[in-house]
Amino acid sequence: MSVQERIGKALARGQRRLPKAVLRRRHGQPPTIDGHTLDLQIHAYASLVQAARARSADSDVTPQKIRDGFDTMVEIASGAPVAEVSVHDRTIPGPAGNIPIRLYHPPRTSGRSDAIVWFHQGGGVIGGLETDHTLCTMLSDACQAVVISVDYRLAPEHPFPADVVDSLAAYQWVIDHADGLGIDPARVAVAGTSQGGKIAAVVCQERRREGLAAPVAQILLYPGLDATWQGGSRDTMAEAWPLGGLTLQFFALMGGITDDN
């Protein structure tokens, strides 16, 4: 990590401790779109990120560079994980090779636990096991459930439907290995944010289509479910940070998503 990157991280973390009046003077009032005002802390952080991007002016944008930038953003923005939750990484067999997963076991459990199979955000192009790490520890602790986070394959190296194929395989692996995981196979939910929420919904639909037992619940946090690509927040938030219209188009292009599929 460069000196500039370390300084940038320190500045971003320091923003959390600044009074609101100072943040407003430094970054201005947060925008209001469609009656919703952006959180002041998020607005301040967005201002720092956008200023850094303007200074770098890197025209050679690649998926890996975007992934690296996203990972840095997650590291800065994430709080501390729940220390009492035990964490274990492993791989499981998948249809195109091993799939990395991360297991979260809550404290103070007895007997078989509920389980949540978690799919991370990132438009199918960025993100991984670290993306929602803190959130997964919080879920495991609050729900007293075993959380299984899935590191599905990403585009453009592995275009759609590789992410869905991996996620379906991972869910079935959890069901098949319920005894070893200490979970109740009838009490397994799916959940995710953004792209992960969409994947969770598709897992439910595909299992129903194939006549298999569905997850006990689906927990979808701002999932991408509208395939029309127009209207609503697609228009009002087209210039919003960090997920504007151009970013959504980039994710679709990288993933090989077209009107036909």
mmCIF file of C-alpha atoms in Angstrom:
data_model
loop_
_atom_site.group_PDB
_atom_site.id
_atom_site.type_symbol
_atom_site.label_atom_id
_atom_site.label_comp_id
_atom_site.label_asym_id
_atom_site.label_seq_id
_atom_site.Cartn_x
_atom_site.Cartn_y
_atom_site.Cartn_z
ATOM 1 C CA MET A 1 0.000 0.000 0.000
ATOM 2 C CA SER A 2 1.356 3.423 -0.978
ATOM 3 C CA VAL A 3 1.862 6.320 1.428
ATOM 4 C CA GLN A 4 -0.943 8.193 -0.319
ATOM 5 C CA GLU A 5 -3.333 5.269 0.183
ATOM 6 C CA ARG A 6 -2.458 5.011 3.881
ATOM 7 C CA ILE A 7 -3.026 8.747 4.344
ATOM 8 C CA GLY A 8 -6.329 8.527 2.492
ATOM 9 C CA LYS A 9 -7.531 5.713 4.746
ATOM 10 C CA ALA A 10 -6.546 7.643 7.864
ATOM 11 C CA LEU A 11 -8.392 10.744 6.667
ATOM 12 C CA ALA A 12 -11.515 8.766 5.819
ATOM 13 C CA ARG A 13 -11.569 7.049 9.216
ATOM 14 C CA GLY A 14 -10.970 10.372 10.979
ATOM 15 C CA GLN A 15 -14.108 11.796 9.399
ATOM 16 C CA ARG A 16 -16.230 9.607 11.669
ATOM 17 C CA ARG A 17 -15.094 11.579 14.721
ATOM 18 C CA LEU A 18 -15.672 15.066 13.299
ATOM 19 C CA PRO A 19 -18.697 17.111 14.470
ATOM 20 C CA LYS A 20 -21.528 17.478 11.965
ATOM 21 C CA ALA A 21 -20.968 21.233 11.701
ATOM 22 C CA VAL A 22 -17.372 20.651 10.613
ATOM 23 C CA LEU A 23 -18.418 18.055 8.046
ATOM 24 C CA ARG A 24 -20.974 20.455 6.552
ATOM 25 C CA ARG A 25 -18.435 23.272 6.294
ATOM 26 C CA ARG A 26 -15.880 20.975 4.703
ATOM 27 C CA HIS A 27 -18.104 19.075 2.280
ATOM 28 C CA GLY A 28 -21.290 21.122 1.997
ATOM 29 C CA GLN A 29 -24.862 19.989 2.492
ATOM 30 C CA PRO A 30 -25.619 16.426 1.416
ATOM 31 C CA PRO A 31 -27.826 16.117 -1.666
ATOM 32 C CA THR A 32 -31.549 15.476 -1.485
ATOM 33 C CA ILE A 33 -32.980 13.314 -4.257
ATOM 34 C CA ASP A 34 -36.650 12.442 -4.579
ATOM 35 C CA GLY A 35 -37.284 13.607 -1.010
ATOM 36 C CA HIS A 36 -34.453 11.551 0.498
ATOM 37 C CA THR A 37 -31.360 13.251 1.944
ATOM 38 C CA LEU A 38 -28.049 11.415 1.926
ATOM 39 C CA ASP A 39 -26.544 10.707 5.352
ATOM 40 C CA LEU A 40 -23.966 13.368 6.221
ATOM 41 C CA GLN A 41 -21.197 10.867 7.031
ATOM 42 C CA ILE A 42 -21.753 9.033 3.749
ATOM 43 C CA HIS A 43 -21.786 12.361 1.887
ATOM 44 C CA ALA A 44 -18.459 13.344 3.451
ATOM 45 C CA TYR A 45 -16.889 10.000 2.598
ATOM 46 C CA ALA A 46 -18.241 10.179 -0.965
ATOM 47 C CA SER A 47 -16.670 13.605 -1.365
ATOM 48 C CA LEU A 48 -13.265 12.233 -0.378
ATOM 49 C CA VAL A 49 -13.540 9.281 -2.753
ATOM 50 C CA GLN A 50 -14.671 11.400 -5.681
ATOM 51 C CA ALA A 51 -11.875 13.908 -5.073
ATOM 52 C CA ALA A 52 -9.317 11.086 -5.011
ATOM 53 C CA ARG A 53 -10.672 9.688 -8.277
ATOM 54 C CA ALA A 54 -10.470 13.108 -9.916
ATOM 55 C CA ARG A 55 -6.826 13.435 -8.875
ATOM 56 C CA SER A 56 -5.867 10.015 -10.165
ATOM 57 C CA ALA A 57 -7.604 10.486 -13.548
ATOM 58 C CA ASP A 58 -6.812 6.872 -14.462
ATOM 59 C CA SER A 59 -8.136 6.155 -17.939
ATOM 60 C CA ASP A 60 -7.018 2.512 -17.832
ATOM 61 C CA VAL A 61 -9.933 1.252 -15.754
ATOM 62 C CA THR A 62 -9.967 -2.526 -15.324
ATOM 63 C CA PRO A 63 -12.207 -4.824 -13.264
ATOM 64 C CA GLN A 64 -9.277 -5.588 -10.950
ATOM 65 C CA LYS A 65 -8.598 -1.906 -10.286
ATOM 66 C CA ILE A 66 -12.269 -1.407 -9.478
ATOM 67 C CA ARG A 67 -12.155 -4.424 -7.161
ATOM 68 C CA ASP A 68 -9.106 -3.054 -5.373
ATOM 69 C CA GLY A 69 -10.776 0.329 -4.906
ATOM 70 C CA PHE A 70 -13.973 -1.284 -3.656
ATOM 71 C CA ASP A 71 -12.061 -3.460 -1.188
ATOM 72 C CA THR A 72 -10.349 -0.353 0.189
ATOM 73 C CA MET A 73 -13.696 1.409 0.535
ATOM 74 C CA VAL A 74 -15.155 -1.567 2.409
ATOM 75 C CA GLU A 75 -12.147 -1.725 4.734
ATOM 76 C CA ILE A 76 -12.547 1.950 5.633
ATOM 77 C CA ALA A 77 -16.321 1.919 6.031
ATOM 78 C CA SER A 78 -16.730 -1.354 7.945
ATOM 79 C CA GLY A 79 -16.918 -1.416 11.709
ATOM 80 C CA ALA A 80 -15.359 -4.008 13.970
ATOM 81 C CA PRO A 81 -16.660 -7.585 13.604
ATOM 82 C CA VAL A 82 -18.301 -9.342 16.539
ATOM 83 C CA ALA A 83 -15.360 -10.974 18.282
ATOM 84 C CA GLU A 84 -17.404 -13.744 19.915
ATOM 85 C CA VAL A 85 -18.406 -15.226 16.552
ATOM 86 C CA SER A 86 -15.972 -17.902 15.363
ATOM 87 C CA VAL A 87 -14.900 -17.664 11.725
ATOM 88 C CA HIS A 88 -13.523 -20.408 9.508
ATOM 89 C CA ASP A 89 -12.623 -20.358 5.799
ATOM 90 C CA ARG A 90 -12.759 -23.416 3.594
ATOM 91 C CA THR A 91 -13.562 -24.504 0.056
ATOM 92 C CA ILE A 92 -16.327 -26.749 -1.199
ATOM 93 C CA PRO A 93 -16.659 -28.575 -4.527
ATOM 94 C CA GLY A 94 -18.487 -26.675 -7.243
ATOM 95 C CA PRO A 95 -19.530 -27.337 -10.838
ATOM 96 C CA ALA A 96 -16.428 -25.541 -12.209
ATOM 97 C CA GLY A 97 -13.921 -26.032 -9.403
ATOM 98 C CA ASN A 98 -13.761 -25.291 -5.705
ATOM 99 C CA ILE A 99 -15.911 -22.506 -4.234
ATOM 100 C CA PRO A 100 -14.476 -20.560 -1.272
ATOM 101 C CA ILE A 101 -16.889 -20.073 1.622
ATOM 102 C CA ARG A 102 -16.645 -18.557 5.079
ATOM 103 C CA LEU A 103 -18.427 -20.109 8.067
ATOM 104 C CA TYR A 104 -19.622 -18.038 11.021
ATOM 105 C CA HIS A 105 -20.632 -19.878 14.189
ATOM 106 C CA PRO A 106 -22.391 -17.929 16.938
ATOM 107 C CA PRO A 107 -21.572 -18.244 20.636
ATOM 108 C CA ARG A 108 -23.922 -19.731 23.200
ATOM 109 C CA THR A 109 -25.671 -22.275 20.983
ATOM 110 C CA SER A 110 -26.918 -25.720 21.893
ATOM 111 C CA GLY A 111 -28.395 -28.303 19.570
ATOM 112 C CA ARG A 112 -28.949 -27.644 15.892
ATOM 113 C CA SER A 113 -28.795 -24.011 14.800
ATOM 114 C CA ASP A 114 -30.659 -22.105 12.133
ATOM 115 C CA ALA A 115 -28.522 -21.170 9.129
ATOM 116 C CA ILE A 116 -28.253 -18.293 6.662
ATOM 117 C CA VAL A 117 -26.546 -18.729 3.301
ATOM 118 C CA TRP A 118 -25.184 -15.286 2.453
ATOM 119 C CA PHE A 119 -24.393 -13.820 -0.990
ATOM 120 C CA HIS A 120 -22.321 -10.621 -1.105
ATOM 121 C CA GLN A 121 -22.936 -7.447 -3.085
ATOM 122 C CA GLY A 122 -20.869 -6.153 -5.993
ATOM 123 C CA GLY A 123 -22.800 -6.256 -9.261
ATOM 124 C CA GLY A 124 -21.444 -9.695 -10.080
ATOM 125 C CA VAL A 125 -18.065 -8.078 -10.843
ATOM 126 C CA ILE A 126 -16.560 -6.994 -7.509
ATOM 127 C CA GLY A 127 -16.679 -8.093 -3.891
ATOM 128 C CA GLY A 128 -15.839 -11.256 -2.008
ATOM 129 C CA LEU A 129 -15.730 -12.803 1.443
ATOM 130 C CA GLU A 130 -14.419 -9.602 3.055
ATOM 131 C CA THR A 131 -17.181 -7.405 1.608
ATOM 132 C CA ASP A 132 -19.861 -8.218 4.180
ATOM 133 C CA HIS A 133 -17.616 -9.804 6.809
ATOM 134 C CA THR A 134 -18.611 -7.527 9.694
ATOM 135 C CA LEU A 135 -22.294 -7.767 8.759
ATOM 136 C CA CYS A 136 -22.100 -11.568 8.698
ATOM 137 C CA THR A 137 -20.651 -11.643 12.221
ATOM 138 C CA MET A 138 -23.468 -9.371 13.369
ATOM 139 C CA LEU A 139 -26.086 -11.582 11.701
ATOM 140 C CA SER A 140 -24.651 -14.724 13.238
ATOM 141 C CA ASP A 141 -24.599 -13.180 16.702
ATOM 142 C CA ALA A 142 -28.000 -11.470 16.548
ATOM 143 C CA CYS A 143 -29.819 -14.430 14.977
ATOM 144 C CA GLN A 144 -27.802 -17.113 16.789
ATOM 145 C CA ALA A 145 -27.445 -18.751 13.400
ATOM 146 C CA VAL A 146 -24.629 -20.295 11.419
ATOM 147 C CA VAL A 147 -23.894 -17.985 8.479
ATOM 148 C CA ILE A 148 -22.302 -19.379 5.329
ATOM 149 C CA SER A 149 -20.906 -16.660 3.058
ATOM 150 C CA VAL A 150 -20.342 -17.736 -0.553
ATOM 151 C CA ASP A 151 -17.498 -16.408 -2.724
ATOM 152 C CA TYR A 152 -19.159 -17.100 -6.079
ATOM 153 C CA ARG A 153 -17.313 -16.546 -9.373
ATOM 154 C CA LEU A 154 -17.202 -13.025 -10.807
ATOM 155 C CA ALA A 155 -17.494 -11.516 -14.275
ATOM 156 C CA PRO A 156 -16.002 -10.718 -16.713
ATOM 157 C CA GLU A 157 -13.702 -13.708 -16.166
ATOM 158 C CA HIS A 158 -16.781 -15.828 -15.425
ATOM 159 C CA PRO A 159 -19.877 -14.217 -16.999
ATOM 160 C CA PHE A 160 -23.491 -14.862 -16.042
ATOM 161 C CA PRO A 161 -24.794 -17.366 -15.022
ATOM 162 C CA ALA A 162 -21.589 -18.531 -13.279
ATOM 163 C CA ASP A 163 -22.507 -16.627 -10.100
ATOM 164 C CA VAL A 164 -25.924 -18.272 -9.943
ATOM 165 C CA VAL A 165 -24.544 -21.740 -10.728
ATOM 166 C CA ASP A 166 -22.008 -21.476 -7.891
ATOM 167 C CA SER A 167 -24.619 -20.150 -5.479
ATOM 168 C CA LEU A 168 -27.061 -22.961 -6.206
ATOM 169 C CA ALA A 169 -24.282 -25.501 -5.675
ATOM 170 C CA ALA A 170 -23.241 -23.860 -2.407
ATOM 171 C CA TYR A 171 -26.792 -23.880 -1.066
ATOM 172 C CA GLN A 172 -27.192 -27.568 -1.902
ATOM 173 C CA TRP A 173 -23.846 -28.310 -0.224
ATOM 174 C CA VAL A 174 -25.089 -26.661 2.966
ATOM 175 C CA ILE A 175 -28.235 -28.803 2.930
ATOM 176 C CA ASP A 176 -26.251 -31.978 2.235
ATOM 177 C CA HIS A 177 -23.773 -31.241 5.056
ATOM 178 C CA ALA A 178 -26.237 -30.001 7.656
ATOM 179 C CA ASP A 179 -25.158 -32.587 10.222
ATOM 180 C CA GLY A 180 -21.498 -31.627 10.034
ATOM 181 C CA LEU A 181 -22.361 -27.933 10.221
ATOM 182 C CA GLY A 182 -24.617 -28.452 13.230
ATOM 183 C CA ILE A 183 -27.640 -26.901 11.530
ATOM 184 C CA ASP A 184 -31.244 -27.853 10.899
ATOM 185 C CA PRO A 185 -31.657 -28.424 7.128
ATOM 186 C CA ALA A 186 -35.295 -27.345 7.388
ATOM 187 C CA ARG A 187 -34.224 -23.977 8.877
ATOM 188 C CA VAL A 188 -31.863 -22.635 6.209
ATOM 189 C CA ALA A 189 -32.528 -19.157 4.820
ATOM 190 C CA VAL A 190 -30.872 -17.285 1.964
ATOM 191 C CA ALA A 191 -29.913 -13.623 2.157
ATOM 192 C CA GLY A 192 -27.832 -10.986 0.442
ATOM 193 C CA THR A 193 -27.355 -7.364 -0.501
ATOM 194 C CA SER A 194 -27.764 -5.877 -4.001
ATOM 195 C CA GLN A 195 -26.417 -8.496 -6.439
ATOM 196 C CA GLY A 196 -26.403 -10.930 -3.530
ATOM 197 C CA GLY A 197 -30.073 -10.224 -2.886
ATOM 198 C CA LYS A 198 -30.835 -10.961 -6.518
ATOM 199 C CA ILE A 199 -28.885 -14.217 -6.319
ATOM 200 C CA ALA A 200 -30.775 -15.214 -3.160
ATOM 201 C CA ALA A 201 -34.085 -14.645 -4.954
ATOM 202 C CA VAL A 202 -32.930 -16.629 -7.992
ATOM 203 C CA VAL A 203 -31.823 -19.525 -5.772
ATOM 204 C CA CYS A 204 -35.373 -19.706 -4.401
ATOM 205 C CA GLN A 205 -36.926 -19.528 -7.873
ATOM 206 C CA GLU A 206 -34.610 -22.129 -9.376
ATOM 207 C CA ARG A 207 -35.152 -24.606 -6.568
ATOM 208 C CA ARG A 208 -38.908 -24.211 -6.924
ATOM 209 C CA ARG A 209 -38.618 -24.686 -10.698
ATOM 210 C CA GLU A 210 -36.604 -27.874 -10.159
ATOM 211 C CA GLY A 211 -39.065 -29.222 -7.585
ATOM 212 C CA LEU A 212 -36.578 -28.987 -4.699
ATOM 213 C CA ALA A 213 -37.244 -27.834 -1.152
ATOM 214 C CA ALA A 214 -37.123 -24.051 -0.949
ATOM 215 C CA PRO A 215 -35.202 -22.074 1.682
ATOM 216 C CA VAL A 216 -37.201 -21.348 4.820
ATOM 217 C CA ALA A 217 -36.907 -17.607 4.139
ATOM 218 C CA GLN A 218 -35.301 -15.120 1.789
ATOM 219 C CA ILE A 219 -33.884 -11.865 3.168
ATOM 220 C CA LEU A 220 -33.247 -9.439 0.318
ATOM 221 C CA LEU A 221 -31.483 -6.148 1.056
ATOM 222 C CA TYR A 222 -31.932 -3.664 -1.852
ATOM 223 C CA PRO A 223 -31.865 -6.512 -4.386
ATOM 224 C CA GLY A 224 -31.557 -5.902 -8.127
ATOM 225 C CA LEU A 225 -34.852 -7.403 -9.251
ATOM 226 C CA ASP A 226 -36.086 -4.983 -11.951
ATOM 227 C CA ALA A 227 -34.933 -6.084 -15.392
ATOM 228 C CA THR A 228 -36.602 -3.201 -17.253
ATOM 229 C CA TRP A 229 -33.641 -0.852 -16.592
ATOM 230 C CA GLN A 230 -35.881 2.214 -16.585
ATOM 231 C CA GLY A 231 -38.117 4.307 -14.355
ATOM 232 C CA GLY A 232 -38.067 4.890 -10.609
ATOM 233 C CA SER A 233 -34.650 5.182 -9.004
ATOM 234 C CA ARG A 234 -32.987 4.265 -12.313
ATOM 235 C CA ASP A 235 -33.890 7.815 -13.353
ATOM 236 C CA THR A 236 -33.887 9.799 -10.098
ATOM 237 C CA MET A 237 -30.601 8.272 -8.888
ATOM 238 C CA ALA A 238 -28.882 8.116 -12.286
ATOM 239 C CA GLU A 239 -26.090 10.448 -11.124
ATOM 240 C CA ALA A 240 -25.933 9.248 -7.508
ATOM 241 C CA TRP A 241 -22.803 7.891 -5.824
ATOM 242 C CA PRO A 242 -21.672 5.141 -5.687
ATOM 243 C CA LEU A 243 -24.229 3.307 -7.823
ATOM 244 C CA GLY A 244 -25.349 5.517 -10.700
ATOM 245 C CA GLY A 245 -26.625 4.565 -14.101
ATOM 246 C CA LEU A 246 -23.203 4.243 -15.724
ATOM 247 C CA THR A 247 -21.985 1.917 -12.972
ATOM 248 C CA LEU A 248 -25.020 -0.323 -13.420
ATOM 249 C CA GLN A 249 -24.408 -0.430 -17.166
ATOM 250 C CA PHE A 250 -20.761 -1.316 -16.543
ATOM 251 C CA PHE A 251 -21.734 -4.238 -14.308
ATOM 252 C CA ALA A 252 -24.213 -5.502 -16.899
ATOM 253 C CA LEU A 253 -21.638 -5.205 -19.699
ATOM 254 C CA MET A 254 -18.954 -7.026 -17.690
ATOM 255 C CA GLY A 255 -21.380 -9.772 -16.746
ATOM 256 C CA GLY A 256 -22.583 -10.362 -20.285
ATOM 257 C CA ILE A 257 -26.123 -9.336 -19.328
ATOM 258 C CA THR A 258 -28.289 -8.399 -22.321
ATOM 259 C CA ASP A 259 -31.975 -7.832 -22.987
ATOM 260 C CA ASP A 260 -32.141 -11.444 -24.190
ATOM 261 C CA ASN A 261 -30.890 -13.103 -20.981
#
